[in-house]
Amino acid sequence: STQPLRALSPIRTPTPALTYTYTPAIARTALVDADVYMFDEASSFLDVKQRLRATDVIRELVEVGQTDSAEEAEALAAKIAKRYVIVVEHDLAILDNMSDFVCCLYGEPGAYGVVTKRASVRNGINHYLAGYIPAENMRFRAHAITFRVQSGVDAENTAAAAAVREDQANKAVALEGGGAGGGGAGGGGAGGG
């Protein structure tokens, strides 16, 4: 079906040159009949809607769509079973939406590079965030990437507390500095003396 390809037609964005470069390249690649497809940062420079459209087009390369007959569906399924799509992507949300499996790549430029064993999407992303590959007993980053989740109330309280601390700090600086030119490294203070 060419419907998703039509959805990829470029739309006006603040960076039209980049959008006009990436979306036709994805569509052109998807139109070629091949056994292996490779996309490197396919969603770069695309807005959220375009990223999701590009993901749909790439996913469609390995999914059996509607066909006119059962024989066509079987033939297409057999062909797709031998098809591979390899995507390099740093956007974890797009990676999660697009992938069936994940391999992490790490190494040192000019020294070595490692491709990990295949993992489920959930495990692969979690291994990347942890900086540790349990199946290979390999730590490739000294610390994990973590996210702090807050409820709406917690976020409001945190923002209010930060505003109070900032206000108190501003007052302390005003008192300590004694206005323009007051204080200095290691001393001074308000007033003379």
Short mmCIF file of C-alpha atoms in Angstrom, two decimals:
data_model
loop_
_atom_site.label_atom_id
_atom_site.label_comp_id
_atom_site.label_asym_id
_atom_site.label_seq_id
_atom_site.Cartn_x
_atom_site.Cartn_y
_atom_site.Cartn_z
CA SER A 1 0.00 0.00 0.00
CA THR A 2 1.26 3.48 -0.81
CA GLN A 3 -0.93 5.25 1.78
CA PRO A 4 1.86 5.56 4.40
CA LEU A 5 4.23 6.75 1.68
CA ARG A 6 1.83 9.56 0.80
CA ALA A 7 1.71 10.45 4.49
CA LEU A 8 5.47 10.99 4.35
CA SER A 9 5.18 13.74 1.75
CA PRO A 10 7.15 16.70 3.09
CA ILE A 11 5.32 19.46 4.89
CA ARG A 12 6.58 22.94 5.63
CA THR A 13 8.74 23.16 8.72
CA PRO A 14 11.30 25.66 10.03
CA THR A 15 14.01 23.47 8.48
CA PRO A 16 12.50 22.49 5.12
CA ALA A 17 15.82 21.53 3.54
CA LEU A 18 16.36 18.78 6.11
CA THR A 19 12.76 17.56 6.01
CA TYR A 20 12.78 17.48 2.22
CA THR A 21 15.96 15.42 2.34
CA TYR A 22 14.93 12.80 4.91
CA THR A 23 11.32 11.99 4.03
CA PRO A 24 11.90 11.27 0.32
CA ALA A 25 14.95 9.16 1.24
CA ILE A 26 12.83 7.00 3.56
CA ALA A 27 10.05 6.68 0.97
CA ARG A 28 12.52 5.92 -1.84
CA THR A 29 14.19 3.21 0.25
CA ALA A 30 10.85 1.66 1.22
CA LEU A 31 9.81 1.40 -2.45
CA VAL A 32 12.83 -0.76 -3.34
CA ASP A 33 12.28 -4.52 -3.13
CA ALA A 34 15.19 -5.84 -1.04
CA ASP A 35 16.06 -8.46 1.56
CA VAL A 36 17.89 -6.03 3.86
CA TYR A 37 17.03 -2.39 4.57
CA MET A 38 19.25 -0.12 6.65
CA PHE A 39 18.21 3.21 8.14
CA ASP A 40 20.60 5.42 10.07
CA GLU A 41 18.85 8.02 12.26
CA ALA A 42 15.79 7.93 10.02
CA SER A 43 13.79 10.19 12.33
CA SER A 44 16.42 12.91 12.71
CA PHE A 45 15.23 16.42 11.81
CA LEU A 46 11.58 15.31 11.59
CA ASP A 47 8.79 16.61 13.80
CA VAL A 48 6.79 14.21 15.98
CA LYS A 49 4.08 13.49 13.40
CA GLN A 50 6.65 12.86 10.68
CA ARG A 51 8.64 10.57 13.02
CA LEU A 52 5.56 8.46 13.62
CA ARG A 53 4.76 8.37 9.89
CA ALA A 54 8.34 7.34 9.09
CA THR A 55 8.12 4.62 11.75
CA ASP A 56 4.91 3.30 10.16
CA VAL A 57 6.57 3.16 6.73
CA ILE A 58 9.61 1.33 8.10
CA ARG A 59 7.47 -1.10 10.15
CA GLU A 60 5.39 -1.85 7.06
CA LEU A 61 8.51 -3.33 5.40
CA VAL A 62 8.25 -6.37 7.69
CA GLU A 63 4.48 -6.58 8.21
CA VAL A 64 2.00 -8.36 5.99
CA GLY A 65 -0.75 -5.97 4.92
CA GLN A 66 -4.08 -6.73 3.29
CA THR A 67 -3.92 -8.57 0.00
CA ASP A 68 -6.52 -9.70 -2.52
CA SER A 69 -6.09 -13.43 -1.95
CA ALA A 70 -4.81 -15.95 0.54
CA GLU A 71 -2.14 -17.07 -1.94
CA GLU A 72 -0.79 -13.52 -2.23
CA ALA A 73 -0.78 -13.20 1.55
CA GLU A 74 1.17 -16.46 1.94
CA ALA A 75 3.69 -15.47 -0.73
CA LEU A 76 4.16 -12.05 0.85
CA ALA A 77 4.53 -13.58 4.34
CA ALA A 78 7.21 -15.97 3.04
CA LYS A 79 9.07 -13.09 1.40
CA ILE A 80 8.85 -10.89 4.51
CA ALA A 81 10.08 -13.74 6.73
CA LYS A 82 13.43 -13.46 4.91
CA ARG A 83 13.53 -9.65 5.12
CA TYR A 84 15.61 -7.71 7.64
CA VAL A 85 15.30 -4.06 8.60
CA ILE A 86 18.23 -2.59 10.55
CA VAL A 87 17.69 0.80 12.15
CA VAL A 88 20.20 2.91 14.08
CA GLU A 89 18.19 5.22 16.32
CA HIS A 90 18.93 7.30 19.42
CA ASP A 91 15.34 8.39 20.10
CA LEU A 92 14.27 5.73 22.60
CA ALA A 93 10.54 6.38 22.13
CA ILE A 94 10.81 5.88 18.36
CA LEU A 95 13.06 2.86 18.90
CA ASP A 96 10.46 1.34 21.23
CA ASN A 97 7.69 1.96 18.70
CA MET A 98 9.65 0.70 15.70
CA SER A 99 11.57 -2.33 16.92
CA ASP A 100 11.01 -6.01 17.55
CA PHE A 101 14.51 -6.52 18.97
CA VAL A 102 17.39 -4.30 20.10
CA CYS A 103 21.17 -4.62 19.94
CA CYS A 104 23.29 -2.04 21.74
CA LEU A 105 26.52 -0.82 20.18
CA TYR A 106 29.39 0.58 22.23
CA GLY A 107 33.13 1.03 22.02
CA GLU A 108 35.93 3.52 21.55
CA PRO A 109 36.49 5.32 18.24
CA GLY A 110 39.55 3.95 16.48
CA ALA A 111 40.00 1.19 19.07
CA TYR A 112 37.12 -1.29 19.19
CA GLY A 113 33.36 -1.66 18.77
CA VAL A 114 30.95 -4.21 20.18
CA VAL A 115 27.45 -5.21 19.09
CA THR A 116 25.56 -6.91 21.91
CA LYS A 117 23.41 -9.99 21.60
CA ARG A 118 19.83 -9.45 20.49
CA ALA A 119 17.42 -8.51 23.30
CA SER A 120 13.74 -7.73 23.53
CA VAL A 121 12.95 -4.05 23.07
CA ARG A 122 12.19 -3.55 26.76
CA ASN A 123 15.32 -5.35 27.95
CA GLY A 124 17.55 -3.75 25.31
CA ILE A 125 16.47 -0.22 26.23
CA ASN A 126 16.80 -0.99 29.94
CA HIS A 127 20.30 -2.42 29.39
CA TYR A 128 21.27 0.74 27.54
CA LEU A 129 19.90 2.95 30.32
CA ALA A 130 21.65 0.86 32.98
CA GLY A 131 24.95 0.95 31.08
CA TYR A 132 25.32 -2.78 31.74
CA ILE A 133 24.71 -5.84 29.54
CA PRO A 134 23.96 -8.78 31.89
CA ALA A 135 24.19 -11.48 29.18
CA GLU A 136 27.78 -10.43 28.51
CA ASN A 137 28.62 -9.24 32.04
CA MET A 138 29.82 -5.99 30.50
CA ARG A 139 29.54 -2.49 31.90
CA PHE A 140 30.02 0.12 29.18
CA ARG A 141 29.09 3.21 31.21
CA ALA A 142 30.11 4.04 34.80
CA HIS A 143 26.63 5.15 35.87
CA ALA A 144 23.04 4.48 34.86
CA ILE A 145 20.82 6.99 33.13
CA THR A 146 17.85 7.52 35.41
CA PHE A 147 14.69 9.56 35.21
CA ARG A 148 12.97 11.16 38.14
CA VAL A 149 9.21 10.76 37.94
CA GLN A 150 7.04 13.23 39.81
CA SER A 151 3.31 13.53 40.13
CA GLY A 152 1.71 16.87 39.30
CA VAL A 153 1.46 17.81 42.98
CA ASP A 154 5.10 16.91 43.64
CA ALA A 155 6.21 18.94 40.63
CA GLU A 156 4.20 21.96 41.82
CA ASN A 157 5.63 21.65 45.34
CA THR A 158 9.15 21.31 43.96
CA ALA A 159 8.69 24.36 41.73
CA ALA A 160 7.24 26.38 44.63
CA ALA A 161 10.09 25.34 46.93
CA ALA A 162 12.65 26.25 44.26
CA ALA A 163 11.03 29.67 43.85
CA VAL A 164 11.17 30.26 47.63
CA ARG A 165 14.83 29.17 47.78
CA GLU A 166 15.67 31.46 44.85
CA ASP A 167 13.86 34.36 46.50
CA GLN A 168 15.71 33.74 49.80
CA ALA A 169 19.04 33.50 47.97
CA ASN A 170 18.37 36.80 46.19
CA LYS A 171 17.55 38.48 49.52
CA ALA A 172 20.69 37.03 51.12
CA VAL A 173 22.84 38.29 48.25
CA ALA A 174 21.29 41.75 48.54
CA LEU A 175 21.93 41.85 52.30
CA GLU A 176 25.40 40.39 52.03
CA GLY A 177 26.53 42.51 49.10
CA GLY A 178 25.31 45.83 50.42
CA GLY A 179 24.40 46.94 46.94
CA ALA A 180 26.68 47.54 43.98
CA GLY A 181 30.37 47.12 44.64
CA GLY A 182 29.92 45.55 48.09
CA GLY A 183 31.67 42.47 49.36
CA GLY A 184 34.40 40.64 47.59
CA ALA A 185 36.18 37.37 47.56
CA GLY A 186 36.55 36.35 51.17
CA GLY A 187 35.14 39.30 53.00
CA GLY A 188 33.59 42.67 53.08
CA GLY A 189 29.93 42.69 53.77
CA ALA A 190 27.25 45.26 54.09
CA GLY A 191 28.20 48.69 55.31
CA GLY A 192 31.56 50.08 56.17
CA GLY A 193 33.53 49.71 59.16
#
